[in-house]
Amino acid sequence: MPEEEKKDKKEEAKKDEGKIILEARMHCESCRYKVYKAIIGYPGVEDINIDMKSQKVTLKAPKVDAKKLFDTVKKKSGGKVVKLLHPDPNAEKKKEDKKDEKKKEEKKPADVTVVLKVQMHCGACTKKVEKAAWKIGAVYNVKVEGEKVTIKGTDLDPKKVCEEVIRRSGKHAEVVPPKKDEKKDGDKKDGGGKKEGGEKKDGDKKEGGGENKKDGDKKDDVKKEEKQAPKYVVEYVYAPQYFSDENPNACAIM
């Protein structure tokens, strides 16, 4: 279906090529003849169709400037031809306006925040710096905190803002570089969190291994208990030996 619609649109565009439609005020045949006479002599017009009911004149003139034709026919017909309906004479202006709107949308002013470090010793110094900041064009917010001055505006250049503040207030000022984006820091933290998650997995494995270790420790404890000497020691008394091969003098007569 989309391809068929495209073909139909192309065919309609071809039919409209060289087509000029004028609006005319015709009350009778003499009015109609005036309009016809004004158009018939114009070079490049191939076909004329005058409709009294709709008060429209349709021309086929592919190599004719529609606006010039309308101006000449209007004069020759004595004001009977009133308006150029097709092609739209304001079409080019509309295209240009659209282009301008797109450019304006593309060039939307961006909000910029400039932070300056200014040497201020008293309330008078702060007032001078505030006035100097407010005199800069496109500034809509100024905030002073100690030696820190935050200036907000549209399309501000930090260097130029700093120069203007120094020139207008007579105070030494420096541009404070912006901090790193919090988003990037957050991404890094999330990345670290992923690693922590991985460590958790390893920990789970370790915990699983810990259970096995516990079982092994229990077995070792049982073995140790088995190996431990009994609390009560039984002493064995051996029978007396009257003769000994190691000590031949151990013989005794009872």
Short mmCIF file of C-alpha atoms in Angstrom, two decimals:
data_model
loop_
_atom_site.label_atom_id
_atom_site.label_comp_id
_atom_site.label_asym_id
_atom_site.label_seq_id
_atom_site.Cartn_x
_atom_site.Cartn_y
_atom_site.Cartn_z
CA MET A 1 0.00 0.00 0.00
CA PRO A 2 2.70 2.58 0.78
CA GLU A 3 4.29 2.07 -2.65
CA GLU A 4 0.92 2.55 -4.38
CA GLU A 5 0.31 5.74 -2.40
CA LYS A 6 3.72 7.05 -3.42
CA LYS A 7 2.94 6.31 -7.08
CA ASP A 8 -0.42 8.10 -6.81
CA LYS A 9 1.26 11.13 -5.24
CA LYS A 10 3.85 11.23 -8.01
CA GLU A 11 1.13 11.05 -10.67
CA GLU A 12 -0.79 13.86 -8.98
CA ALA A 13 2.36 15.96 -8.83
CA LYS A 14 2.93 15.40 -12.55
CA LYS A 15 -0.65 16.45 -13.31
CA ASP A 16 -0.24 19.60 -11.22
CA GLU A 17 2.94 20.59 -13.07
CA GLY A 18 2.19 23.62 -15.21
CA LYS A 19 -1.31 23.95 -13.73
CA ILE A 20 -2.43 27.47 -12.78
CA ILE A 21 -5.76 28.22 -11.07
CA LEU A 22 -7.13 31.77 -10.81
CA GLU A 23 -10.14 33.11 -8.95
CA ALA A 24 -12.29 35.52 -10.99
CA ARG A 25 -15.48 37.52 -10.46
CA MET A 26 -17.72 36.87 -13.41
CA HIS A 27 -21.40 37.85 -13.44
CA CYS A 28 -22.21 37.49 -17.12
CA GLU A 29 -20.83 36.44 -20.52
CA SER A 30 -19.17 39.81 -21.06
CA CYS A 31 -17.19 39.34 -17.83
CA ARG A 32 -16.25 35.86 -18.98
CA TYR A 33 -15.11 37.17 -22.34
CA LYS A 34 -12.95 39.88 -20.70
CA VAL A 35 -11.13 37.26 -18.67
CA TYR A 36 -10.70 35.01 -21.71
CA LYS A 37 -9.39 37.88 -23.83
CA ALA A 38 -6.88 38.87 -21.10
CA ILE A 39 -5.49 35.33 -20.92
CA ILE A 40 -5.54 34.17 -24.54
CA GLY A 41 -2.88 36.62 -25.63
CA TYR A 42 -0.40 35.61 -22.93
CA PRO A 43 2.56 33.60 -24.34
CA GLY A 44 2.99 30.04 -23.04
CA VAL A 45 -0.66 29.34 -22.18
CA GLU A 46 -1.69 26.04 -23.81
CA ASP A 47 -5.22 25.47 -22.49
CA ILE A 48 -7.95 27.60 -20.81
CA ASN A 49 -10.94 26.35 -18.82
CA ILE A 50 -13.36 28.97 -17.38
CA ASP A 51 -16.00 27.80 -14.89
CA MET A 52 -18.71 30.38 -14.15
CA LYS A 53 -20.26 28.41 -11.25
CA SER A 54 -17.08 27.99 -9.20
CA GLN A 55 -15.69 31.34 -10.40
CA LYS A 56 -12.38 29.65 -11.25
CA VAL A 57 -10.11 29.75 -14.29
CA THR A 58 -7.85 26.73 -14.84
CA LEU A 59 -4.87 27.12 -17.16
CA LYS A 60 -2.26 24.76 -18.53
CA ALA A 61 0.99 26.72 -18.77
CA PRO A 62 4.05 24.61 -17.85
CA LYS A 63 6.68 27.22 -18.78
CA VAL A 64 4.96 30.28 -17.35
CA ASP A 65 5.58 32.18 -14.12
CA ALA A 66 2.21 32.05 -12.35
CA LYS A 67 2.71 35.27 -10.41
CA LYS A 68 3.62 37.34 -13.48
CA LEU A 69 0.68 35.87 -15.41
CA PHE A 70 -1.70 36.76 -12.58
CA ASP A 71 -0.45 40.37 -12.41
CA THR A 72 -0.80 40.95 -16.18
CA VAL A 73 -4.20 39.22 -16.46
CA LYS A 74 -5.53 41.19 -13.49
CA LYS A 75 -4.64 44.48 -15.20
CA LYS A 76 -5.95 43.47 -18.62
CA SER A 77 -9.24 42.09 -17.26
CA GLY A 78 -9.94 45.27 -15.30
CA GLY A 79 -9.79 43.60 -11.92
CA LYS A 80 -12.01 40.63 -12.84
CA VAL A 81 -9.23 38.18 -11.92
CA VAL A 82 -8.95 38.48 -8.15
CA LYS A 83 -6.65 35.82 -6.69
CA LEU A 84 -3.98 33.27 -7.57
CA LEU A 85 -5.11 29.97 -6.01
CA HIS A 86 -2.55 27.53 -7.43
CA PRO A 87 0.40 27.41 -7.13
CA ASP A 88 0.43 29.08 -3.71
CA PRO A 89 2.33 32.37 -4.08
CA ASN A 90 3.35 32.22 -0.42
CA ALA A 91 4.76 28.69 -0.70
CA GLU A 92 8.36 29.90 -0.92
CA LYS A 93 7.86 32.23 2.05
CA LYS A 94 6.37 29.37 4.06
CA LYS A 95 9.37 27.17 3.21
CA GLU A 96 11.74 29.95 4.27
CA ASP A 97 9.77 30.48 7.48
CA LYS A 98 9.98 26.75 8.26
CA LYS A 99 13.72 26.82 7.66
CA ASP A 100 14.07 29.83 9.97
CA GLU A 101 12.01 28.07 12.65
CA LYS A 102 14.21 24.98 12.39
CA LYS A 103 17.33 27.13 12.70
CA LYS A 104 15.88 28.88 15.74
CA GLU A 105 15.04 25.52 17.32
CA GLU A 106 18.57 24.30 16.63
CA LYS A 107 20.04 27.51 18.08
CA LYS A 108 18.09 27.44 21.34
CA PRO A 109 19.96 29.31 24.11
CA ALA A 110 21.71 26.97 26.53
CA ASP A 111 21.72 27.60 30.28
CA VAL A 112 25.27 28.03 31.60
CA THR A 113 26.45 28.23 35.22
CA VAL A 114 29.72 30.06 35.92
CA VAL A 115 31.35 29.82 39.34
CA LEU A 116 33.96 32.46 40.27
CA LYS A 117 36.28 32.79 43.25
CA VAL A 118 36.49 36.51 44.09
CA GLN A 119 38.54 38.21 46.78
CA MET A 120 35.98 40.02 48.96
CA HIS A 121 36.69 41.50 52.41
CA CYS A 122 33.42 43.21 53.40
CA GLY A 123 29.79 43.81 52.48
CA ALA A 124 30.72 46.65 50.12
CA CYS A 125 32.90 44.26 48.13
CA THR A 126 30.05 41.76 47.78
CA LYS A 127 27.68 44.49 46.57
CA LYS A 128 30.21 45.64 43.96
CA VAL A 129 30.65 42.09 42.67
CA GLU A 130 26.87 41.49 42.58
CA LYS A 131 26.29 44.69 40.59
CA ALA A 132 29.10 43.81 38.20
CA ALA A 133 27.58 40.35 37.61
CA TRP A 134 24.05 41.68 37.07
CA LYS A 135 25.30 44.15 34.44
CA ILE A 136 26.42 41.26 32.21
CA GLY A 137 23.84 40.52 29.53
CA ALA A 138 21.78 37.27 29.61
CA VAL A 139 22.40 36.80 33.37
CA TYR A 140 19.26 35.81 35.31
CA ASN A 141 20.63 34.66 38.69
CA VAL A 142 23.56 35.73 40.92
CA LYS A 143 24.39 34.10 44.25
CA VAL A 144 27.28 35.07 46.58
CA GLU A 145 28.51 32.70 49.28
CA GLY A 146 31.69 33.88 50.99
CA GLU A 147 34.28 34.22 48.22
CA LYS A 148 32.27 32.01 45.87
CA VAL A 149 30.03 33.73 43.26
CA THR A 150 27.61 31.60 41.21
CA ILE A 151 26.35 33.27 38.03
CA LYS A 152 23.63 31.69 35.87
CA GLY A 153 22.66 32.84 32.39
CA THR A 154 22.15 31.85 28.76
CA ASP A 155 25.10 31.24 26.42
CA LEU A 156 27.68 32.58 28.86
CA ASP A 157 31.42 32.32 28.26
CA PRO A 158 33.16 31.75 31.63
CA LYS A 159 36.32 33.63 30.61
CA LYS A 160 34.39 36.68 29.38
CA VAL A 161 32.21 36.67 32.51
CA CYS A 162 35.32 36.60 34.69
CA GLU A 163 36.90 39.46 32.72
CA GLU A 164 33.71 41.55 33.00
CA VAL A 165 33.48 41.00 36.76
CA ILE A 166 37.13 42.03 37.22
CA ARG A 167 36.71 45.10 35.00
CA ARG A 168 33.47 46.30 36.59
CA SER A 169 34.20 45.48 40.26
CA GLY A 170 37.99 45.97 40.35
CA LYS A 171 38.33 42.73 42.32
CA HIS A 172 40.56 39.78 41.49
CA ALA A 173 38.50 36.82 40.27
CA GLU A 174 39.21 33.31 39.06
CA VAL A 175 37.01 30.75 37.28
CA VAL A 176 36.37 27.67 39.40
CA PRO A 177 36.58 24.60 37.13
CA PRO A 178 33.37 22.54 37.08
CA LYS A 179 33.25 19.33 39.05
CA LYS A 180 33.09 15.95 37.37
CA ASP A 181 29.64 14.83 36.31
CA GLU A 182 27.81 13.02 39.03
CA LYS A 183 26.48 10.62 36.44
CA LYS A 184 29.95 9.40 35.60
CA ASP A 185 30.72 8.92 39.27
CA GLY A 186 27.46 7.06 39.66
CA ASP A 187 28.35 4.81 36.74
CA LYS A 188 31.68 4.04 38.35
CA LYS A 189 29.96 3.28 41.63
CA ASP A 190 27.54 0.98 39.86
CA GLY A 191 30.49 -0.75 38.24
CA GLY A 192 32.02 -1.20 41.69
CA GLY A 193 28.69 -2.54 42.88
CA LYS A 194 28.79 -5.16 40.17
CA LYS A 195 32.19 -6.24 41.40
CA GLU A 196 30.83 -6.40 44.92
CA GLY A 197 28.08 -8.61 43.59
CA GLY A 198 30.73 -10.83 42.06
CA GLU A 199 32.50 -10.93 45.40
CA LYS A 200 29.26 -11.97 46.99
CA LYS A 201 29.10 -14.89 44.64
CA ASP A 202 32.60 -15.84 45.58
CA GLY A 203 31.60 -15.38 49.19
CA ASP A 204 28.68 -17.72 48.65
CA LYS A 205 31.09 -20.25 47.29
CA LYS A 206 33.36 -19.65 50.24
CA GLU A 207 30.44 -20.04 52.59
CA GLY A 208 29.62 -23.31 50.92
CA GLY A 209 33.21 -24.34 51.42
CA GLY A 210 32.92 -23.09 55.02
CA GLU A 211 30.14 -25.60 55.66
CA ASN A 212 32.41 -28.38 54.41
CA LYS A 213 35.16 -27.07 56.67
CA LYS A 214 32.81 -27.16 59.62
CA ASP A 215 32.00 -30.80 58.93
CA GLY A 216 35.73 -31.52 58.69
CA ASP A 217 36.37 -29.70 61.98
CA LYS A 218 33.72 -31.79 63.70
CA LYS A 219 35.38 -34.98 62.48
CA ASP A 220 38.78 -33.75 63.70
CA ASP A 221 37.29 -32.94 67.11
CA VAL A 222 35.86 -36.46 67.34
CA LYS A 223 39.25 -37.95 66.45
CA LYS A 224 40.95 -35.78 69.04
CA GLU A 225 38.47 -36.88 71.68
CA GLU A 226 39.18 -40.48 70.74
CA LYS A 227 42.92 -39.91 70.96
CA GLN A 228 42.73 -38.11 74.30
CA ALA A 229 43.90 -40.11 77.34
CA PRO A 230 41.20 -41.26 79.75
CA LYS A 231 40.66 -39.20 82.83
CA TYR A 232 41.37 -42.14 85.21
CA VAL A 233 44.86 -43.72 84.80
CA VAL A 234 45.13 -47.41 85.58
CA GLU A 235 48.55 -48.43 86.83
CA TYR A 236 49.69 -51.92 86.03
CA VAL A 237 51.86 -53.72 88.60
CA TYR A 238 54.18 -56.26 87.08
CA ALA A 239 55.19 -59.43 88.86
CA PRO A 240 58.58 -59.36 90.59
CA GLN A 241 61.48 -60.70 88.63
CA TYR A 242 64.18 -62.45 90.58
CA PHE A 243 66.37 -63.20 87.67
CA SER A 244 67.40 -60.76 84.96
CA ASP A 245 69.60 -61.32 81.99
CA GLU A 246 70.53 -57.67 81.87
CA ASN A 247 71.62 -57.55 85.53
CA PRO A 248 73.02 -60.87 86.67
CA ASN A 249 73.60 -59.49 90.16
CA ALA A 250 69.89 -58.92 90.67
CA CYS A 251 69.39 -62.40 92.06
CA ALA A 252 68.14 -62.33 95.59
CA ILE A 253 67.32 -65.13 98.00
CA MET A 254 64.28 -64.69 100.11
#
